Amino acid sequence: MYKQKLCLSLSQSFGISYEEQIKLFKKTGFDGCAIDLSDKNADAASLAIKIKEEGMIIPYLHAPFNKSDDMWMDGEIGDVALAELLDCLELCSKSDIPAMVVHAFIGFDNEINPTDIGIARYGALAVRAKELGITLAIENTEGEEYLFALMEKLKDIDSVAFCWDSGHELCYN
């Protein structure tokens, strides 16, 4: 893979500390580590420093996805979800992380349809990402109608990209 950087995502499921993972990834020849904020205990700012101290890159930060379906709802619940993602963008900016991965939706049992308020919230997130010079990568998950709606409505915003997760594809195709 000529001129490609090989990276792994830090994960609490490996059974070793993030610090040990960073050192192990470096030792085995990986070029970088992605940070996944699905783990509420992860201190992304400290991890970013440790990764860079090892001379490694951080290709992206994966934002928490537990409120992705809230982004489509009216009222405070959706505003709280947007605020959380905006905070993650600020963290990316401060830590020189070039991309943030988000889910368009989460939850097989939820019966929410793509809404104008959801499009507007993700649009505000995309505009802020552009202002900060960060790519907002929307990942394939369940609820492909949400992904389609976002990719269609936000296609003219340069900061918006598609993140293809092959494991998700296997689950949700």
Tab-separated table of N, CA and C in Angstrom:
chain	number	residue	atom	x	y	z
A	1	MET	N	0.847	-1.175	0.000
A	1	MET	CA	0.000	0.000	0.000
A	1	MET	C	0.889	1.234	0.000
A	2	TYR	N	1.316	1.569	-1.135
A	2	TYR	CA	2.250	2.667	-1.351
A	2	TYR	C	1.723	3.977	-0.801
A	3	LYS	N	2.528	4.630	0.011
A	3	LYS	CA	2.233	5.942	0.584
A	3	LYS	C	0.954	5.979	1.410
A	4	GLN	N	0.538	4.866	1.969
A	4	GLN	CA	-0.637	4.816	2.827
A	4	GLN	C	-0.200	4.714	4.278
A	5	LYS	N	-0.920	5.370	5.144
A	5	LYS	CA	-0.674	5.283	6.585
A	5	LYS	C	-1.594	4.216	7.157
A	6	LEU	N	-1.050	3.347	7.979
A	6	LEU	CA	-1.836	2.302	8.625
A	6	LEU	C	-2.114	2.705	10.067
A	7	CYS	N	-3.378	2.708	10.421
A	7	CYS	CA	-3.789	3.150	11.750
A	7	CYS	C	-4.809	2.173	12.320
A	8	LEU	N	-4.870	2.128	13.635
A	8	LEU	CA	-5.883	1.354	14.341
A	8	LEU	C	-6.624	2.296	15.279
A	9	SER	N	-7.827	1.921	15.621
A	9	SER	CA	-8.602	2.695	16.584
A	9	SER	C	-8.367	2.141	17.979
A	10	LEU	N	-8.126	3.033	18.917
A	10	LEU	CA	-8.018	2.620	20.306
A	10	LEU	C	-9.367	2.069	20.749
A	11	SER	N	-9.345	1.023	21.572
A	11	SER	CA	-10.596	0.410	21.998
A	11	SER	C	-10.494	-0.108	23.418
A	12	GLN	N	-11.537	0.129	24.184
A	12	GLN	CA	-11.569	-0.401	25.542
A	12	GLN	C	-11.755	-1.913	25.541
A	13	SER	N	-12.166	-2.490	24.420
A	13	SER	CA	-12.434	-3.930	24.355
A	13	SER	C	-11.169	-4.773	24.220
A	14	PHE	N	-10.013	-4.139	24.039
A	14	PHE	CA	-8.775	-4.908	23.915
A	14	PHE	C	-8.278	-5.445	25.260
A	15	GLY	N	-8.786	-4.905	26.357
A	15	GLY	CA	-8.384	-5.387	27.677
A	15	GLY	C	-7.066	-4.842	28.174
A	16	ILE	N	-6.507	-3.852	27.488
A	16	ILE	CA	-5.294	-3.183	27.968
A	16	ILE	C	-5.527	-1.676	27.903
A	17	SER	N	-4.761	-0.947	28.676
A	17	SER	CA	-4.969	0.499	28.749
A	17	SER	C	-4.697	1.157	27.396
A	18	TYR	N	-5.272	2.333	27.230
A	18	TYR	CA	-5.039	3.083	25.996
A	18	TYR	C	-3.551	3.381	25.817
A	19	GLU	N	-2.886	3.717	26.897
A	19	GLU	CA	-1.454	4.022	26.825
A	19	GLU	C	-0.663	2.819	26.327
A	20	GLU	N	-1.006	1.620	26.827
A	20	GLU	CA	-0.345	0.395	26.363
A	20	GLU	C	-0.655	0.138	24.886
A	21	GLN	N	-1.899	0.393	24.484
A	21	GLN	CA	-2.280	0.200	23.083
A	21	GLN	C	-1.449	1.101	22.170
A	22	ILE	N	-1.310	2.358	22.560
A	22	ILE	CA	-0.544	3.307	21.747
A	22	ILE	C	0.878	2.800	21.552
A	23	LYS	N	1.516	2.377	22.626
A	23	LYS	CA	2.891	1.871	22.543
A	23	LYS	C	2.964	0.585	21.713
A	24	LEU	N	1.994	-0.293	21.886
A	24	LEU	CA	1.964	-1.550	21.137
A	24	LEU	C	1.736	-1.302	19.645
A	25	PHE	N	0.815	-0.396	19.316
A	25	PHE	CA	0.557	-0.062	17.913
A	25	PHE	C	1.824	0.495	17.273
A	26	LYS	N	2.520	1.359	17.994
A	26	LYS	CA	3.758	1.964	17.483
A	26	LYS	C	4.815	0.868	17.275
A	27	LYS	N	4.977	0.026	18.272
A	27	LYS	CA	5.991	-1.031	18.221
A	27	LYS	C	5.763	-2.001	17.066
A	28	THR	N	4.505	-2.256	16.744
A	28	THR	CA	4.200	-3.211	15.681
A	28	THR	C	4.123	-2.570	14.301
A	29	GLY	N	4.428	-1.267	14.219
A	29	GLY	CA	4.579	-0.638	12.920
A	29	GLY	C	3.420	0.200	12.417
A	30	PHE	N	2.406	0.414	13.234
A	30	PHE	CA	1.302	1.270	12.798
A	30	PHE	C	1.722	2.729	12.859
A	31	ASP	N	1.146	3.514	11.975
A	31	ASP	CA	1.502	4.936	11.862
A	31	ASP	C	0.654	5.847	12.744
A	32	GLY	N	-0.487	5.340	13.193
A	32	GLY	CA	-1.356	6.208	13.968
A	32	GLY	C	-2.436	5.468	14.704
A	33	CYS	N	-3.155	6.243	15.506
A	33	CYS	CA	-4.267	5.735	16.303
A	33	CYS	C	-5.440	6.688	16.163
A	34	ALA	N	-6.617	6.130	15.970
A	34	ALA	CA	-7.845	6.922	15.999
A	34	ALA	C	-8.394	6.878	17.417
A	35	ILE	N	-9.082	7.937	17.797
A	35	ILE	CA	-9.667	8.034	19.131
A	35	ILE	C	-11.174	7.881	19.001
A	36	ASP	N	-11.735	6.980	19.816
A	36	ASP	CA	-13.181	6.719	19.783
A	36	ASP	C	-13.802	7.215	21.079
A	37	LEU	N	-14.627	8.254	20.979
A	37	LEU	CA	-15.272	8.812	22.163
A	37	LEU	C	-16.562	8.098	22.530
A	38	SER	N	-16.801	6.928	21.939
A	38	SER	CA	-17.932	6.113	22.384
A	38	SER	C	-17.692	5.672	23.816
A	39	ASP	N	-16.422	5.568	24.192
A	39	ASP	CA	-16.041	5.276	25.566
A	39	ASP	C	-16.056	6.590	26.332
A	40	LYS	N	-17.029	6.766	27.167
A	40	LYS	CA	-17.194	8.013	27.907
A	40	LYS	C	-16.014	8.299	28.840
A	41	ASN	N	-15.218	7.279	29.156
A	41	ASN	CA	-14.088	7.469	30.066
A	41	ASN	C	-12.818	7.913	29.350
A	42	ALA	N	-12.847	7.950	28.045
A	42	ALA	CA	-11.652	8.329	27.283
A	42	ALA	C	-11.403	9.831	27.424
A	43	ASP	N	-10.177	10.170	27.756
A	43	ASP	CA	-9.761	11.575	27.810
A	43	ASP	C	-9.046	11.860	26.498
A	44	ALA	N	-9.809	12.300	25.522
A	44	ALA	CA	-9.291	12.448	24.162
A	44	ALA	C	-8.133	13.420	24.074
A	45	ALA	N	-8.181	14.514	24.816
A	45	ALA	CA	-7.103	15.502	24.752
A	45	ALA	C	-5.789	14.889	25.242
A	46	SER	N	-5.834	14.148	26.345
A	46	SER	CA	-4.621	13.490	26.863
A	46	SER	C	-4.137	12.396	25.921
A	47	LEU	N	-5.077	11.643	25.363
A	47	LEU	CA	-4.689	10.593	24.413
A	47	LEU	C	-4.029	11.190	23.180
A	48	ALA	N	-4.551	12.312	22.708
A	48	ALA	CA	-3.958	12.968	21.535
A	48	ALA	C	-2.504	13.340	21.806
A	49	ILE	N	-2.242	13.853	22.983
A	49	ILE	CA	-0.864	14.223	23.354
A	49	ILE	C	0.018	12.985	23.362
A	50	LYS	N	-0.459	11.905	23.965
A	50	LYS	CA	0.341	10.668	24.065
A	50	LYS	C	0.614	10.074	22.676
A	51	ILE	N	-0.383	10.104	21.814
A	51	ILE	CA	-0.200	9.571	20.459
A	51	ILE	C	0.862	10.382	19.725
A	52	LYS	N	0.788	11.685	19.834
A	52	LYS	CA	1.759	12.549	19.152
A	52	LYS	C	3.153	12.421	19.761
A	53	GLU	N	3.235	12.200	21.073
A	53	GLU	CA	4.539	11.982	21.705
A	53	GLU	C	5.226	10.737	21.153
A	54	GLU	N	4.442	9.782	20.708
A	54	GLU	CA	4.988	8.565	20.092
A	54	GLU	C	5.330	8.777	18.618
A	55	GLY	N	5.072	9.990	18.108
A	55	GLY	CA	5.362	10.283	16.706
A	55	GLY	C	4.331	9.720	15.747
A	56	MET	N	3.149	9.472	16.261
A	56	MET	CA	2.087	8.871	15.449
A	56	MET	C	1.059	9.933	15.063
A	57	ILE	N	0.256	9.616	14.061
A	57	ILE	CA	-0.794	10.522	13.618
A	57	ILE	C	-2.133	10.113	14.237
A	58	ILE	N	-3.080	11.036	14.194
A	58	ILE	CA	-4.459	10.760	14.618
A	58	ILE	C	-5.329	11.066	13.403
A	59	PRO	N	-5.759	10.034	12.670
A	59	PRO	CA	-6.499	10.285	11.430
A	59	PRO	C	-7.902	10.847	11.667
A	60	TYR	N	-8.514	10.454	12.778
A	60	TYR	CA	-9.863	10.942	13.064
A	60	TYR	C	-10.220	10.701	14.522
A	61	LEU	N	-11.255	11.394	14.933
A	61	LEU	CA	-11.892	11.166	16.218
A	61	LEU	C	-13.298	10.662	15.910
A	62	HIS	N	-13.688	9.570	16.510
A	62	HIS	CA	-15.052	9.066	16.339
A	62	HIS	C	-15.893	9.649	17.462
A	63	ALA	N	-16.863	10.481	17.099
A	63	ALA	CA	-17.716	11.132	18.086
A	63	ALA	C	-18.649	10.116	18.739
A	64	PRO	N	-19.106	10.417	19.955
A	64	PRO	CA	-20.104	9.539	20.575
A	64	PRO	C	-21.332	9.424	19.672
A	65	PHE	N	-21.920	8.247	19.642
A	65	PHE	CA	-23.055	8.045	18.742
A	65	PHE	C	-24.352	7.744	19.472
A	66	ASN	N	-24.313	7.725	20.795
A	66	ASN	CA	-25.498	7.334	21.557
A	66	ASN	C	-26.661	8.319	21.441
A	67	LYS	N	-26.409	9.532	20.941
A	67	LYS	CA	-27.472	10.524	20.779
A	67	LYS	C	-27.748	10.843	19.308
A	68	SER	N	-27.263	10.014	18.410
A	68	SER	CA	-27.426	10.300	16.982
A	68	SER	C	-28.890	10.414	16.582
A	69	ASP	N	-29.732	9.548	17.133
A	69	ASP	CA	-31.152	9.637	16.791
A	69	ASP	C	-31.795	10.887	17.389
A	70	ASP	N	-31.233	11.406	18.495
A	70	ASP	CA	-31.754	12.636	19.110
A	70	ASP	C	-31.585	13.846	18.189
A	71	MET	N	-30.586	13.804	17.316
A	71	MET	CA	-30.346	14.929	16.404
A	71	MET	C	-31.564	15.217	15.532
A	72	TRP	N	-32.417	14.244	15.337
A	72	TRP	CA	-33.575	14.361	14.457
A	72	TRP	C	-34.830	14.815	15.193
A	73	MET	N	-34.752	14.966	16.512
A	73	MET	CA	-35.926	15.291	17.323
A	73	MET	C	-36.003	16.782	17.620
A	74	ASP	N	-37.232	17.270	17.722
A	74	ASP	CA	-37.463	18.661	18.104
A	74	ASP	C	-37.065	18.886	19.561
A	75	GLY	N	-36.732	20.118	19.862
A	75	GLY	CA	-36.561	20.521	21.250
A	75	GLY	C	-35.180	20.319	21.824
A	76	GLU	N	-35.155	20.383	23.146
A	76	GLU	CA	-33.889	20.384	23.894
A	76	GLU	C	-33.082	19.109	23.690
A	77	ILE	N	-33.755	17.973	23.564
A	77	ILE	CA	-33.028	16.705	23.406
A	77	ILE	C	-32.110	16.748	22.175
A	78	GLY	N	-32.603	17.308	21.085
A	78	GLY	CA	-31.792	17.442	19.881
A	78	GLY	C	-30.715	18.508	20.027
A	79	ASP	N	-31.035	19.581	20.745
A	79	ASP	CA	-30.053	20.647	20.973
A	79	ASP	C	-28.874	20.149	21.803
A	80	VAL	N	-29.165	19.300	22.788
A	80	VAL	CA	-28.109	18.715	23.632
A	80	VAL	C	-27.201	17.820	22.783
A	81	ALA	N	-27.796	17.027	21.908
A	81	ALA	CA	-27.011	16.145	21.026
A	81	ALA	C	-26.100	16.963	20.122
A	82	LEU	N	-26.627	18.041	19.557
A	82	LEU	CA	-25.811	18.900	18.694
A	82	LEU	C	-24.679	19.540	19.486
A	83	ALA	N	-24.953	20.022	20.676
A	83	ALA	CA	-23.920	20.661	21.505
A	83	ALA	C	-22.772	19.687	21.790
A	84	GLU	N	-23.111	18.430	22.045
A	84	GLU	CA	-22.076	17.422	22.301
A	84	GLU	C	-21.169	17.248	21.074
A	85	LEU	N	-21.773	17.200	19.898
A	85	LEU	CA	-20.977	17.027	18.681
A	85	LEU	C	-20.164	18.283	18.359
A	86	LEU	N	-20.720	19.446	18.629
A	86	LEU	CA	-19.951	20.690	18.438
A	86	LEU	C	-18.744	20.729	19.369
A	87	ASP	N	-18.907	20.256	20.595
A	87	ASP	CA	-17.771	20.175	21.527
A	87	ASP	C	-16.688	19.243	20.984
A	88	CYS	N	-17.107	18.146	20.376
A	88	CYS	CA	-16.139	17.206	19.792
A	88	CYS	C	-15.371	17.859	18.644
A	89	LEU	N	-16.054	18.669	17.851
A	89	LEU	CA	-15.365	19.399	16.768
A	89	LEU	C	-14.310	20.338	17.337
A	90	GLU	N	-14.645	21.026	18.415
A	90	GLU	CA	-13.685	21.933	19.055
A	90	GLU	C	-12.471	21.156	19.556
A	91	LEU	N	-12.717	19.978	20.111
A	91	LEU	CA	-11.627	19.123	20.565
A	91	LEU	C	-10.739	18.717	19.388
A	92	CYS	N	-11.345	18.376	18.263
A	92	CYS	CA	-10.574	18.044	17.059
A	92	CYS	C	-9.684	19.218	16.672
A	93	SER	N	-10.247	20.398	16.690
A	93	SER	CA	-9.501	21.590	16.309
A	93	SER	C	-8.322	21.833	17.244
A	94	LYS	N	-8.554	21.750	18.530
A	94	LYS	CA	-7.495	21.996	19.528
A	94	LYS	C	-6.413	20.928	19.496
A	95	SER	N	-6.781	19.715	19.081
A	95	SER	CA	-5.829	18.593	19.078
A	95	SER	C	-5.276	18.290	17.693
A	96	ASP	N	-5.570	19.143	16.719
A	96	ASP	CA	-5.093	18.949	15.346
A	96	ASP	C	-5.511	17.604	14.761
A	97	ILE	N	-6.761	17.238	15.001
A	97	ILE	CA	-7.317	16.010	14.434
A	97	ILE	C	-8.118	16.424	13.202
A	98	PRO	N	-7.756	15.933	12.012
A	98	PRO	CA	-8.321	16.466	10.766
A	98	PRO	C	-9.746	16.051	10.432
A	99	ALA	N	-10.269	15.005	11.096
A	99	ALA	CA	-11.603	14.521	10.732
A	99	ALA	C	-12.348	14.020	11.964
A	100	MET	N	-13.670	14.144	11.893
A	100	MET	CA	-14.534	13.616	12.945
A	100	MET	C	-15.599	12.744	12.294
A	101	VAL	N	-15.700	11.511	12.765
A	101	VAL	CA	-16.691	10.562	12.261
A	101	VAL	C	-17.940	10.646	13.136
A	102	VAL	N	-19.097	10.726	12.477
A	102	VAL	CA	-20.379	10.737	13.188
A	102	VAL	C	-21.313	9.709	12.574
A	103	HIS	N	-22.272	9.275	13.361
A	103	HIS	CA	-23.337	8.426	12.859
A	103	HIS	C	-24.505	9.313	12.479
A	104	ALA	N	-25.181	8.969	11.406
A	104	ALA	CA	-26.381	9.696	11.008
A	104	ALA	C	-27.564	9.300	11.878
A	105	PHE	N	-27.499	8.106	12.419
A	105	PHE	CA	-28.631	7.580	13.179
A	105	PHE	C	-28.143	6.388	13.987
A	106	ILE	N	-28.846	6.060	15.055
A	106	ILE	CA	-28.558	4.849	15.819
A	106	ILE	C	-29.884	4.300	16.336
A	107	GLY	N	-30.065	3.006	16.232
A	107	GLY	CA	-31.250	2.395	16.810
A	107	GLY	C	-32.176	1.751	15.812
A	108	PHE	N	-32.207	0.440	15.811
A	108	PHE	CA	-33.085	-0.295	14.906
A	108	PHE	C	-34.562	-0.127	15.270
A	109	ASP	N	-34.843	0.080	16.539
A	109	ASP	CA	-36.226	0.111	17.010
A	109	ASP	C	-36.851	1.499	16.963
A	110	ASN	N	-36.080	2.502	16.666
A	110	ASN	CA	-36.600	3.865	16.652
A	110	ASN	C	-37.313	4.150	15.341
A	111	GLU	N	-38.452	4.780	15.448
A	111	GLU	CA	-39.264	5.088	14.274
A	111	GLU	C	-39.299	6.596	14.031
A	112	ILE	N	-38.152	7.185	13.856
A	112	ILE	CA	-38.072	8.606	13.538
A	112	ILE	C	-37.723	8.688	12.060
A	113	ASN	N	-38.348	9.565	11.337
A	113	ASN	CA	-37.990	9.755	9.939
A	113	ASN	C	-37.071	10.958	9.826
A	114	PRO	N	-36.240	11.014	8.779
A	114	PRO	CA	-35.414	12.213	8.605
A	114	PRO	C	-36.290	13.467	8.662
A	115	THR	N	-35.850	14.432	9.441
A	115	THR	CA	-36.624	15.655	9.662
A	115	THR	C	-35.821	16.877	9.230
A	116	ASP	N	-36.523	17.962	8.987
A	116	ASP	CA	-35.851	19.219	8.633
A	116	ASP	C	-34.945	19.686	9.758
A	117	ILE	N	-35.371	19.514	11.018
A	117	ILE	CA	-34.550	19.954	12.148
A	117	ILE	C	-33.260	19.128	12.222
A	118	GLY	N	-33.359	17.848	11.910
A	118	GLY	CA	-32.160	17.001	11.896
A	118	GLY	C	-31.184	17.429	10.813
A	119	ILE	N	-31.711	17.697	9.628
A	119	ILE	CA	-30.875	18.189	8.520
A	119	ILE	C	-30.220	19.507	8.934
A	120	ALA	N	-30.991	20.390	9.554
A	120	ALA	CA	-30.449	21.688	9.974
A	120	ALA	C	-29.353	21.521	11.022
A	121	ARG	N	-29.547	20.609	11.964
A	121	ARG	CA	-28.516	20.404	13.007
A	121	ARG	C	-27.224	19.849	12.385
A	122	TYR	N	-27.357	18.827	11.558
A	122	TYR	CA	-26.157	18.287	10.910
A	122	TYR	C	-25.545	19.333	9.979
A	123	GLY	N	-26.379	20.164	9.368
A	123	GLY	CA	-25.869	21.252	8.533
A	123	GLY	C	-25.053	22.243	9.348
A	124	ALA	N	-25.536	22.608	10.530
A	124	ALA	CA	-24.788	23.512	11.419
A	124	ALA	C	-23.466	22.871	11.829
A	125	LEU	N	-23.489	21.577	12.080
A	125	LEU	CA	-22.264	20.850	12.435
A	125	LEU	C	-21.270	20.881	11.267
A	126	ALA	N	-21.774	20.675	10.054
A	126	ALA	CA	-20.926	20.687	8.859
A	126	ALA	C	-20.322	22.065	8.622
A	127	VAL	N	-21.112	23.102	8.822
A	127	VAL	CA	-20.605	24.470	8.639
A	127	VAL	C	-19.515	24.765	9.659
A	128	ARG	N	-19.730	24.358	10.907
A	128	ARG	CA	-18.701	24.594	11.931
A	128	ARG	C	-17.439	23.784	11.610
A	129	ALA	N	-17.611	22.565	11.136
A	129	ALA	CA	-16.455	21.757	10.741
A	129	ALA	C	-15.661	22.472	9.658
A	130	LYS	N	-16.361	23.025	8.684
A	130	LYS	CA	-15.684	23.756	7.606
A	130	LYS	C	-14.921	24.955	8.158
A	131	GLU	N	-15.544	25.698	9.078
A	131	GLU	CA	-14.878	26.854	9.687
A	131	GLU	C	-13.591	26.452	10.400
A	132	LEU	N	-13.602	25.261	10.999
A	132	LEU	CA	-12.441	24.777	11.752
A	132	LEU	C	-11.447	24.015	10.875
A	133	GLY	N	-11.802	23.773	9.615
A	133	GLY	CA	-10.915	23.023	8.726
A	133	GLY	C	-10.922	21.527	9.001
A	134	ILE	N	-12.035	21.023	9.485
A	134	ILE	CA	-12.164	19.614	9.843
A	134	ILE	C	-13.154	18.940	8.897
A	135	THR	N	-12.845	17.723	8.499
A	135	THR	CA	-13.766	16.942	7.686
A	135	THR	C	-14.786	16.278	8.600
A	136	LEU	N	-16.061	16.419	8.270
A	136	LEU	CA	-17.137	15.745	8.985
A	136	LEU	C	-17.508	14.520	8.166
A	137	ALA	N	-17.127	13.350	8.646
A	137	ALA	CA	-17.335	12.099	7.917
A	137	ALA	C	-18.539	11.371	8.491
A	138	ILE	N	-19.566	11.213	7.676
A	138	ILE	CA	-20.795	10.563	8.118
A	138	ILE	C	-20.706	9.085	7.757
A	139	GLU	N	-20.844	8.247	8.781
A	139	GLU	CA	-20.577	6.815	8.652
A	139	GLU	C	-21.835	6.017	8.302
A	140	ASN	N	-21.626	4.938	7.566
A	140	ASN	CA	-22.722	4.035	7.232
A	140	ASN	C	-23.112	3.213	8.461
A	141	THR	N	-24.372	3.324	8.834
A	141	THR	CA	-24.923	2.556	9.950
A	141	THR	C	-26.338	2.137	9.576
A	142	GLU	N	-27.037	1.563	10.539
A	142	GLU	CA	-28.453	1.290	10.299
A	142	GLU	C	-29.157	2.620	10.028
A	143	GLY	N	-30.299	2.539	9.377
A	143	GLY	CA	-31.019	3.766	9.061
A	143	GLY	C	-30.425	4.491	7.867
A	144	GLU	N	-30.204	3.750	6.787
A	144	GLU	CA	-29.553	4.350	5.611
A	144	GLU	C	-30.332	5.520	5.027
A	145	GLU	N	-31.624	5.623	5.318
A	145	GLU	CA	-32.390	6.767	4.817
A	145	GLU	C	-31.904	8.077	5.446
A	146	TYR	N	-31.352	8.005	6.655
A	146	TYR	CA	-30.804	9.200	7.306
A	146	TYR	C	-29.486	9.600	6.642
A	147	LEU	N	-28.657	8.605	6.394
A	147	LEU	CA	-27.392	8.861	5.701
A	147	LEU	C	-27.667	9.455	4.320
A	148	PHE	N	-28.595	8.866	3.601
A	148	PHE	CA	-28.923	9.370	2.271
A	148	PHE	C	-29.410	10.816	2.343
A	149	ALA	N	-30.305	11.095	3.279
A	149	ALA	CA	-30.844	12.454	3.418
A	149	ALA	C	-29.723	13.452	3.705
A	150	LEU	N	-28.806	13.088	4.593
A	150	LEU	CA	-27.707	14.003	4.923
A	150	LEU	C	-26.751	14.192	3.752
A	151	MET	N	-26.385	13.104	3.109
A	151	MET	CA	-25.434	13.218	2.004
A	151	MET	C	-26.047	14.026	0.856
A	152	GLU	N	-27.340	13.884	0.647
A	152	GLU	CA	-28.013	14.632	-0.423
A	152	GLU	C	-28.133	16.112	-0.067
A	153	LYS	N	-28.572	16.409	1.129
A	153	LYS	CA	-28.829	17.799	1.518
A	153	LYS	C	-27.549	18.584	1.806
A	154	LEU	N	-26.489	17.890	2.213
A	154	LEU	CA	-25.247	18.576	2.588
A	154	LEU	C	-24.148	18.424	1.540
A	155	LYS	N	-24.498	17.951	0.361
A	155	LYS	CA	-23.494	17.631	-0.664
A	155	LYS	C	-22.676	18.836	-1.118
A	156	ASP	N	-23.173	20.025	-0.952
A	156	ASP	CA	-22.441	21.213	-1.396
A	156	ASP	C	-21.556	21.825	-0.315
A	157	ILE	N	-21.517	21.209	0.853
A	157	ILE	CA	-20.645	21.698	1.923
A	157	ILE	C	-19.346	20.899	1.852
A	158	ASP	N	-18.259	21.571	1.570
A	158	ASP	CA	-16.970	20.919	1.326
A	158	ASP	C	-16.471	20.057	2.478
A	159	SER	N	-16.870	20.370	3.679
A	159	SER	CA	-16.356	19.641	4.833
A	159	SER	C	-17.025	18.278	5.031
A	160	VAL	N	-18.086	17.983	4.301
A	160	VAL	CA	-18.831	16.737	4.484
A	160	VAL	C	-18.257	15.634	3.605
A	161	ALA	N	-18.070	14.466	4.222
A	161	ALA	CA	-17.546	13.301	3.516
A	161	ALA	C	-18.303	12.056	3.985
A	162	PHE	N	-18.090	10.971	3.290
A	162	PHE	CA	-18.680	9.686	3.637
A	162	PHE	C	-17.605	8.811	4.252
A	163	CYS	N	-17.905	8.183	5.375
A	163	CYS	CA	-16.990	7.236	6.015
A	163	CYS	C	-17.582	5.846	5.859
A	164	TRP	N	-16.878	4.993	5.129
A	164	TRP	CA	-17.348	3.633	4.921
A	164	TRP	C	-16.707	2.712	5.938
A	165	ASP	N	-17.513	2.109	6.781
A	165	ASP	CA	-17.065	1.135	7.765
A	165	ASP	C	-17.444	-0.242	7.234
A	166	SER	N	-16.445	-1.054	6.918
A	166	SER	CA	-16.726	-2.358	6.307
A	166	SER	C	-17.456	-3.281	7.265
A	167	GLY	N	-17.203	-3.169	8.560
A	167	GLY	CA	-17.939	-3.973	9.533
A	167	GLY	C	-19.401	-3.593	9.584
A	168	HIS	N	-19.672	-2.276	9.529
A	168	HIS	CA	-21.060	-1.828	9.479
A	168	HIS	C	-21.720	-2.320	8.198
A	169	GLU	N	-21.004	-2.291	7.107
A	169	GLU	CA	-21.559	-2.742	5.834
A	169	GLU	C	-21.997	-4.201	5.956
A	170	LEU	N	-21.189	-5.006	6.623
A	170	LEU	CA	-21.521	-6.410	6.806
A	170	LEU	C	-22.800	-6.567	7.631
A	171	CYS	N	-22.970	-5.685	8.609
A	171	CYS	CA	-24.148	-5.762	9.497
A	171	CYS	C	-25.393	-5.145	8.893
A	172	TYR	N	-25.237	-4.031	8.190
A	172	TYR	CA	-26.382	-3.199	7.848
A	172	TYR	C	-26.682	-3.120	6.346
A	173	ASN	N	-25.988	-3.893	5.540
A	173	ASN	CA	-26.202	-3.726	4.087
A	173	ASN	C	-27.622	-4.096	3.743
